[in-house]
Amino acid sequence: MTVPNEPGADFDRFQRGENGLLTVQQHILREQGRSPGATGEFSWLLSGITLATKMIASRVRQAGLTDIIGEYGRSNIQGEKQQKLDVYANETLLHCLSWRDSIGFVASEENELPMAVHHGSPSAKYAVVFDPLDGSSNIDVNVSVGTTFSVLRRPDDGREDVSAWVLQPGKVQVAAGYVLYGSSTMLVYTTGNGVHGFTLDPAVGAYIMSHENIRMPIQGGYYSVNEAYHNEFPEMYRAYLDHIRKGGLGKRYSTRYIGSMVADFHRTLLKGGVFLYPPTAESPGGKLRLLYEANPIAFLAEQAGGSATDGRGRILDIQPRSIHQRTPLVVGSQKEMEAFAKFAGK
Ligand code: P6P
């Protein structure tokens, strides 16, 4: 009997993961060659994030049972009281990423300065910026929280200072995503070739593809904003929200606001609508951080057919000036964002 020397038909089916068992590592390898960010090195880098977030998910799930709830007893660079889980999540990500020699620098919401990892080594090609546990003040009341991350390539102009590696506009991100610790633990990421969602199967310990090529609906049914600050918002935001409430977008909207950006955006990604964090009296430049919150969210939104602005221009075009720089953020579906652009005078 001659043995065929080409892959059988089943090979393609298994490669495509039609049997429902495609893990995120396999997905990255399958994407290899289709997008600049998806290489074997990148798969190894991403596995540092997926490993850390599995460890974080395990602690989040046990939060009420172990001594991991409550304040750590210190404030972070943002002046926010660190929760014990913030510190655990941060140290877990720093540990796992330090073992990836393709990473030159990491920057965290929890640390004032970036950390040089393998900078100086020829293998160091990426910087990773992240918020280890966004929305952590919600942990004590069992509300979803999330990890956000953004991957940047080393500058191609030979500049080796950390600012050149880290302070890059969102439009050059190699990859970005988040992990939502919700009713299930989901990783949602993009390498510029669509947005894909993977649900953690705790029995297997692997993120399995559950949402291939997520597309935002053209229009949703929710707007998401902290209405307590309504009177502080600039006029164009208040006029826009009144327009939505009065049926100006051709349908009745409901409001949803979880107070955890990853959860509020995840709903917007899957169901459509708009999420806003406008300038307020307390945060005139916006509250959300550009590098590791707004940029990954904006990259995902654009890859899924939506868009994201700071009220003046495209989030991804903003040239960062500092690591912890904040920005106003409006992100959502096509219809809601086209309407916002009119109120923003664009
Ligand atoms: P506010 C959580 O602290 C966070 O950074 C985001 O996750 C969330 O969208 C926002 O702040 C909520 O802020 O002022 O509405 O409580």
CSV table of C-alpha atoms and ligand atoms in Angstrom, one decimal:
chain,number,residue,atom,x,y,z
A,1,MET,CA,0.0,0.0,0.0
A,2,THR,CA,1.5,3.4,-0.9
A,3,VAL,CA,1.3,6.0,1.9
A,4,PRO,CA,0.0,9.4,0.6
A,5,ASN,CA,2.6,12.1,1.2
A,6,GLU,CA,0.2,15.0,1.4
A,7,PRO,CA,-2.0,15.9,4.4
A,8,GLY,CA,-5.4,14.3,4.2
A,9,ALA,CA,-8.6,16.2,3.9
A,10,ASP,CA,-9.1,15.7,7.6
A,11,PHE,CA,-5.9,17.6,8.3
A,12,ASP,CA,-7.4,20.9,7.1
A,13,ARG,CA,-10.6,20.3,9.2
A,14,PHE,CA,-8.5,19.7,12.3
A,15,GLN,CA,-6.3,22.7,11.6
A,16,ARG,CA,-9.4,24.9,11.2
A,17,GLY,CA,-10.5,23.6,14.6
A,18,GLU,CA,-13.9,22.7,13.3
A,19,ASN,CA,-14.0,20.0,16.0
A,20,GLY,CA,-14.3,22.9,18.5
A,21,LEU,CA,-11.0,22.4,20.2
A,22,LEU,CA,-8.9,25.2,18.9
A,23,THR,CA,-6.9,26.8,21.7
A,24,VAL,CA,-5.6,30.3,21.6
A,25,GLN,CA,-2.0,29.1,21.1
A,26,GLN,CA,-3.1,27.0,18.1
A,27,HIS,CA,-5.0,30.0,16.8
A,28,ILE,CA,-1.9,32.2,16.9
A,29,LEU,CA,0.2,29.6,15.1
A,30,ARG,CA,-2.6,29.2,12.5
A,31,GLU,CA,-2.7,33.0,12.1
A,32,GLN,CA,1.1,32.9,11.5
A,33,GLY,CA,1.9,34.6,8.2
A,34,ARG,CA,-1.6,36.2,8.0
A,35,SER,CA,-0.7,39.1,10.3
A,36,PRO,CA,2.7,40.6,11.2
A,37,GLY,CA,2.1,40.1,14.9
A,38,ALA,CA,1.4,36.3,14.8
A,39,THR,CA,4.7,34.5,14.8
A,40,GLY,CA,6.0,31.6,16.9
A,41,GLU,CA,7.7,34.1,19.1
A,42,PHE,CA,4.5,36.0,19.5
A,43,SER,CA,2.7,32.8,20.4
A,44,TRP,CA,5.3,32.2,23.2
A,45,LEU,CA,4.8,35.8,24.4
A,46,LEU,CA,1.1,35.5,24.4
A,47,SER,CA,1.4,32.3,26.4
A,48,GLY,CA,3.0,34.4,29.1
A,49,ILE,CA,-0.2,36.4,29.3
A,50,THR,CA,-2.6,33.5,29.1
A,51,LEU,CA,-0.7,31.6,31.8
A,52,ALA,CA,-0.7,34.6,34.1
A,53,THR,CA,-4.4,35.3,33.5
A,54,LYS,CA,-5.3,31.6,34.3
A,55,MET,CA,-3.5,32.1,37.6
A,56,ILE,CA,-5.3,35.3,38.2
A,57,ALA,CA,-8.7,33.8,37.3
A,58,SER,CA,-8.1,31.0,39.8
A,59,ARG,CA,-7.6,33.6,42.6
A,60,VAL,CA,-10.5,35.8,41.4
A,61,ARG,CA,-12.8,32.8,41.6
A,62,GLN,CA,-11.7,32.0,45.2
A,63,ALA,CA,-11.7,35.7,46.3
A,64,GLY,CA,-14.3,35.2,49.0
A,65,LEU,CA,-12.6,32.1,50.4
A,66,THR,CA,-9.0,33.1,50.7
A,67,ASP,CA,-7.3,36.1,52.2
A,68,ILE,CA,-7.1,37.9,48.9
A,69,ILE,CA,-10.0,40.3,49.3
A,70,GLY,CA,-9.6,43.9,50.6
A,71,GLU,CA,-6.9,46.5,50.5
A,72,TYR,CA,-3.2,45.7,50.3
A,73,GLY,CA,-2.4,48.7,52.5
A,74,ARG,CA,-0.6,50.7,49.9
A,75,SER,CA,-1.5,53.1,47.1
A,76,ASN,CA,-0.3,52.7,43.5
A,77,ILE,CA,1.2,55.4,41.2
A,78,GLN,CA,-2.4,56.5,40.4
A,79,GLY,CA,-3.0,57.2,44.1
A,80,GLU,CA,-5.5,54.4,44.2
A,81,LYS,CA,-5.6,52.1,47.2
A,82,GLN,CA,-4.2,48.8,45.9
A,83,GLN,CA,-6.4,45.8,46.4
A,84,LYS,CA,-4.6,42.5,47.4
A,85,LEU,CA,-5.7,41.1,44.1
A,86,ASP,CA,-4.2,44.0,42.2
A,87,VAL,CA,-0.8,43.2,43.7
A,88,TYR,CA,-1.2,39.5,43.0
A,89,ALA,CA,-2.3,40.1,39.4
A,90,ASN,CA,0.6,42.5,38.7
A,91,GLU,CA,3.3,40.3,40.2
A,92,THR,CA,1.9,37.3,38.4
A,93,LEU,CA,2.0,39.1,35.0
A,94,LEU,CA,5.5,40.5,35.6
A,95,HIS,CA,6.7,37.0,36.6
A,96,CYS,CA,5.3,35.2,33.6
A,97,LEU,CA,6.3,37.9,31.1
A,98,SER,CA,9.9,38.0,32.5
A,99,TRP,CA,10.3,34.5,31.2
A,100,ARG,CA,9.6,35.6,27.6
A,101,ASP,CA,13.0,36.7,26.1
A,102,SER,CA,11.3,38.4,23.2
A,103,ILE,CA,10.1,41.1,25.6
A,104,GLY,CA,12.3,44.2,26.0
A,105,PHE,CA,10.2,46.2,28.4
A,106,VAL,CA,6.9,45.9,30.3
A,107,ALA,CA,4.9,48.7,31.8
A,108,SER,CA,2.1,48.2,34.3
A,109,GLU,CA,-0.7,50.5,35.6
A,110,GLU,CA,0.5,49.4,39.1
A,111,ASN,CA,4.1,50.5,38.6
A,112,GLU,CA,5.4,54.1,38.2
A,113,LEU,CA,8.1,53.1,35.8
A,114,PRO,CA,8.5,50.4,33.1
A,115,MET,CA,10.6,47.4,33.9
A,116,ALA,CA,13.4,46.4,31.5
A,117,VAL,CA,13.0,42.6,30.9
A,118,HIS,CA,15.4,41.4,28.1
A,119,HIS,CA,16.1,44.9,26.7
A,120,GLY,CA,19.6,44.8,25.1
A,121,SER,CA,19.3,41.2,24.0
A,122,PRO,CA,18.9,40.7,20.2
A,123,SER,CA,15.9,38.5,20.9
A,124,ALA,CA,14.0,41.4,22.6
A,125,LYS,CA,11.5,42.7,20.0
A,126,TYR,CA,8.4,43.7,21.9
A,127,ALA,CA,7.1,45.9,24.7
A,128,VAL,CA,4.0,44.8,26.7
A,129,VAL,CA,1.9,47.4,28.6
A,130,PHE,CA,-1.0,46.2,30.7
A,131,ASP,CA,-3.5,46.9,33.5
A,132,PRO,CA,-3.3,43.8,35.6
A,133,LEU,CA,-6.7,44.1,37.1
A,134,ASP,CA,-8.9,46.9,35.9
A,135,GLY,CA,-12.0,47.6,38.0
A,136,SER,CA,-10.5,45.8,41.1
A,137,SER,CA,-12.6,48.0,43.5
A,138,ASN,CA,-15.5,45.8,42.3
A,139,ILE,CA,-13.9,42.5,43.5
A,140,ASP,CA,-15.4,42.7,47.0
A,141,VAL,CA,-18.9,42.8,45.6
A,142,ASN,CA,-18.3,40.0,43.1
A,143,VAL,CA,-18.5,42.2,39.9
A,144,SER,CA,-16.6,41.3,36.8
A,145,VAL,CA,-13.0,42.7,36.5
A,146,GLY,CA,-10.5,42.4,33.7
A,147,THR,CA,-6.9,42.5,32.6
A,148,THR,CA,-6.0,44.6,29.5
A,149,PHE,CA,-2.9,44.4,27.5
A,150,SER,CA,-1.2,45.9,24.4
A,151,VAL,CA,1.9,44.6,22.5
A,152,LEU,CA,4.2,47.0,20.7
A,153,ARG,CA,7.1,46.2,18.5
A,154,ARG,CA,10.6,47.6,19.2
A,155,PRO,CA,11.1,50.9,17.3
A,156,ASP,CA,12.5,50.3,13.8
A,157,ASP,CA,14.6,53.5,14.0
A,158,GLY,CA,17.1,52.0,16.4
A,159,ARG,CA,16.1,54.2,19.3
A,160,GLU,CA,16.6,52.1,22.4
A,161,ASP,CA,15.3,54.4,25.2
A,162,VAL,CA,12.2,53.0,27.0
A,163,SER,CA,10.1,55.9,25.9
A,164,ALA,CA,10.7,55.0,22.3
A,165,TRP,CA,9.6,51.4,23.0
A,166,VAL,CA,6.6,52.2,25.1
A,167,LEU,CA,5.2,55.7,24.1
A,168,GLN,CA,4.0,54.6,20.6
A,169,PRO,CA,0.5,55.5,19.2
A,170,GLY,CA,-2.1,52.8,19.3
A,171,LYS,CA,-2.2,52.5,15.6
A,172,VAL,CA,1.1,50.6,15.6
A,173,GLN,CA,0.0,48.0,18.2
A,174,VAL,CA,1.1,44.5,17.1
A,175,ALA,CA,-1.6,42.9,19.3
A,176,ALA,CA,-4.0,43.8,22.0
A,177,GLY,CA,-6.7,42.3,24.1
A,178,TYR,CA,-8.3,41.7,27.5
A,179,VAL,CA,-9.3,38.9,29.8
A,180,LEU,CA,-12.7,39.3,31.4
A,181,TYR,CA,-13.1,37.5,34.7
A,182,GLY,CA,-16.9,37.3,34.5
A,183,SER,CA,-19.5,34.5,34.6
A,184,SER,CA,-16.8,32.8,32.6
A,185,THR,CA,-13.2,33.8,32.0
A,186,MET,CA,-12.8,35.0,28.4
A,187,LEU,CA,-9.7,36.1,26.5
A,188,VAL,CA,-10.5,38.5,23.6
A,189,TYR,CA,-7.6,39.6,21.4
A,190,THR,CA,-6.6,40.8,18.0
A,191,THR,CA,-3.3,40.8,16.0
A,192,GLY,CA,-4.9,43.0,13.3
A,193,ASN,CA,-6.7,40.2,11.6
A,194,GLY,CA,-10.1,40.3,13.3
A,195,VAL,CA,-11.2,39.9,16.9
A,196,HIS,CA,-11.4,36.4,18.4
A,197,GLY,CA,-12.8,35.2,21.8
A,198,PHE,CA,-11.6,32.2,23.8
A,199,THR,CA,-13.3,30.9,26.9
A,200,LEU,CA,-11.2,29.3,29.6
A,201,ASP,CA,-12.1,25.7,30.2
A,202,PRO,CA,-11.0,25.4,33.9
A,203,ALA,CA,-11.1,21.6,33.7
A,204,VAL,CA,-8.6,21.6,30.8
A,205,GLY,CA,-6.8,24.8,31.8
A,206,ALA,CA,-6.9,26.0,28.2
A,207,TYR,CA,-8.6,29.0,26.5
A,208,ILE,CA,-10.8,27.4,23.8
A,209,MET,CA,-12.1,29.4,20.8
A,210,SER,CA,-15.7,30.3,21.5
A,211,HIS,CA,-16.2,33.5,19.5
A,212,GLU,CA,-14.4,33.5,16.1
A,213,ASN,CA,-14.2,36.8,14.2
A,214,ILE,CA,-16.4,38.9,16.5
A,215,ARG,CA,-18.2,41.7,14.7
A,216,MET,CA,-19.9,44.6,16.4
A,217,PRO,CA,-23.5,45.1,15.3
A,218,ILE,CA,-24.0,48.2,13.2
A,219,GLN,CA,-26.2,49.6,16.1
A,220,GLY,CA,-26.9,48.4,19.6
A,221,GLY,CA,-29.5,49.1,22.2
A,222,TYR,CA,-27.4,50.3,25.2
A,223,TYR,CA,-25.5,53.4,26.1
A,224,SER,CA,-23.0,53.1,29.0
A,225,VAL,CA,-21.9,56.0,31.0
A,226,ASN,CA,-21.8,57.1,34.7
A,227,GLU,CA,-24.9,59.3,34.8
A,228,ALA,CA,-23.9,60.6,38.2
A,229,TYR,CA,-21.4,63.0,36.4
A,230,HIS,CA,-23.9,64.1,33.7
A,231,ASN,CA,-23.8,67.7,34.8
A,232,GLU,CA,-20.0,67.8,34.7
A,233,PHE,CA,-19.8,66.5,31.1
A,234,PRO,CA,-18.9,69.0,28.3
A,235,GLU,CA,-22.0,70.2,26.4
A,236,MET,CA,-21.4,68.0,23.4
A,237,TYR,CA,-21.6,64.9,25.5
A,238,ARG,CA,-24.7,66.0,27.3
A,239,ALA,CA,-26.4,66.9,24.0
A,240,TYR,CA,-25.4,63.6,22.5
A,241,LEU,CA,-26.8,61.6,25.4
A,242,ASP,CA,-30.0,63.6,25.4
A,243,HIS,CA,-30.3,62.9,21.6
A,244,ILE,CA,-30.0,59.1,22.3
A,245,ARG,CA,-32.5,59.3,25.2
A,246,LYS,CA,-35.0,61.1,23.0
A,247,GLY,CA,-34.9,58.5,20.3
A,248,GLY,CA,-32.6,60.4,18.0
A,249,LEU,CA,-31.0,57.2,16.8
A,250,GLY,CA,-34.3,55.8,15.7
A,251,LYS,CA,-34.8,53.4,18.6
A,252,ARG,CA,-35.3,53.2,22.3
A,253,TYR,CA,-32.1,52.7,24.3
A,254,SER,CA,-31.5,51.3,27.7
A,255,THR,CA,-28.5,52.1,29.9
A,256,ARG,CA,-26.1,49.7,31.4
A,257,TYR,CA,-23.1,50.7,33.5
A,258,ILE,CA,-21.1,48.2,35.4
A,259,GLY,CA,-18.2,50.5,36.4
A,260,SER,CA,-15.7,48.0,35.1
A,261,MET,CA,-14.4,49.1,31.7
A,262,VAL,CA,-13.6,45.6,30.4
A,263,ALA,CA,-17.1,44.4,31.2
A,264,ASP,CA,-18.8,47.5,29.8
A,265,PHE,CA,-16.7,47.2,26.6
A,266,HIS,CA,-17.2,43.5,26.2
A,267,ARG,CA,-21.0,44.0,26.2
A,268,THR,CA,-20.6,46.8,23.7
A,269,LEU,CA,-18.4,44.6,21.5
A,270,LEU,CA,-20.9,41.7,21.4
A,271,LYS,CA,-24.2,43.6,21.5
A,272,GLY,CA,-23.3,47.0,20.0
A,273,GLY,CA,-24.1,50.4,21.5
A,274,VAL,CA,-21.7,53.0,23.0
A,275,PHE,CA,-19.5,53.2,26.1
A,276,LEU,CA,-18.3,56.6,27.2
A,277,TYR,CA,-16.0,58.0,29.9
A,278,PRO,CA,-16.1,61.8,29.2
A,279,PRO,CA,-14.0,64.5,30.9
A,280,THR,CA,-15.4,65.2,34.4
A,281,ALA,CA,-14.6,67.8,37.0
A,282,GLU,CA,-12.4,65.3,38.8
A,283,SER,CA,-10.8,64.0,35.6
A,284,PRO,CA,-10.8,66.9,33.1
A,285,GLY,CA,-8.5,64.9,30.9
A,286,GLY,CA,-10.6,61.7,31.2
A,287,LYS,CA,-10.1,58.9,33.8
A,288,LEU,CA,-9.1,56.0,31.6
A,289,ARG,CA,-5.5,55.4,30.7
A,290,LEU,CA,-4.5,55.7,27.0
A,291,LEU,CA,-1.7,53.2,26.7
A,292,TYR,CA,-3.1,50.1,28.4
A,293,GLU,CA,-6.8,50.7,28.5
A,294,ALA,CA,-8.1,53.0,25.7
A,295,ASN,CA,-5.6,51.8,23.1
A,296,PRO,CA,-6.3,48.0,23.3
A,297,ILE,CA,-10.0,48.7,23.5
A,298,ALA,CA,-9.8,51.0,20.5
A,299,PHE,CA,-7.8,48.5,18.4
A,300,LEU,CA,-10.4,45.8,19.2
A,301,ALA,CA,-13.3,48.1,18.4
A,302,GLU,CA,-11.9,49.1,15.0
A,303,GLN,CA,-11.0,45.5,14.2
A,304,ALA,CA,-14.6,44.5,15.0
A,305,GLY,CA,-16.2,47.3,12.8
A,306,GLY,CA,-16.6,50.0,15.5
A,307,SER,CA,-14.5,53.0,16.4
A,308,ALA,CA,-13.1,54.9,19.3
A,309,THR,CA,-12.4,58.6,19.9
A,310,ASP,CA,-11.2,60.9,22.6
A,311,GLY,CA,-13.8,63.5,21.5
A,312,ARG,CA,-11.3,65.2,19.3
A,313,GLY,CA,-9.9,62.5,17.1
A,314,ARG,CA,-9.1,58.8,16.7
A,315,ILE,CA,-7.8,57.2,19.9
A,316,LEU,CA,-5.2,55.1,17.9
A,317,ASP,CA,-3.7,58.3,16.4
A,318,ILE,CA,-2.8,59.9,19.7
A,319,GLN,CA,0.9,60.2,20.3
A,320,PRO,CA,1.4,59.3,24.0
A,321,ARG,CA,3.4,61.8,26.1
A,322,SER,CA,3.6,59.7,29.3
A,323,ILE,CA,3.0,56.1,30.4
A,324,HIS,CA,0.0,56.8,32.7
A,325,GLN,CA,-1.5,59.4,30.5
A,326,ARG,CA,-5.3,59.5,30.7
A,327,THR,CA,-7.8,60.2,28.0
A,328,PRO,CA,-11.5,60.7,27.5
A,329,LEU,CA,-13.0,57.6,25.7
A,330,VAL,CA,-16.0,57.1,23.5
A,331,VAL,CA,-16.1,53.7,21.9
A,332,GLY,CA,-18.9,51.8,20.1
A,333,SER,CA,-20.8,50.7,17.1
A,334,GLN,CA,-20.9,52.4,13.7
A,335,LYS,CA,-24.3,54.2,14.1
A,336,GLU,CA,-23.7,55.5,17.6
A,337,MET,CA,-20.2,56.7,16.7
A,338,GLU,CA,-21.3,58.4,13.5
A,339,ALA,CA,-23.9,60.3,15.6
A,340,PHE,CA,-21.3,61.2,18.2
A,341,ALA,CA,-19.0,62.6,15.5
A,342,LYS,CA,-21.7,65.0,14.5
A,343,PHE,CA,-22.1,66.3,18.1
A,344,ALA,CA,-18.3,66.5,18.3
A,345,GLY,CA,-18.3,68.7,15.2
A,346,LYS,CA,-16.3,66.1,13.2
B,1,P6P,P1,-16.3,55.6,37.8
B,1,P6P,C1,-12.4,51.1,37.3
B,1,P6P,O1,-11.9,51.8,38.4
B,1,P6P,C2,-12.2,52.1,36.1
B,1,P6P,O2,-10.9,52.4,35.9
B,1,P6P,C3,-12.8,51.5,34.8
B,1,P6P,O3,-12.7,50.1,34.8
B,1,P6P,C4,-14.3,51.9,34.9
B,1,P6P,O4,-14.8,52.0,33.6
B,1,P6P,C5,-14.1,53.3,35.5
B,1,P6P,O5,-13.0,53.3,36.3
B,1,P6P,C6,-15.3,53.6,36.4
B,1,P6P,O6,-15.1,54.9,37.0
B,1,P6P,O7,-15.8,57.0,38.0
B,1,P6P,O8,-17.6,55.5,36.9
B,1,P6P,O9,-16.5,54.8,39.0
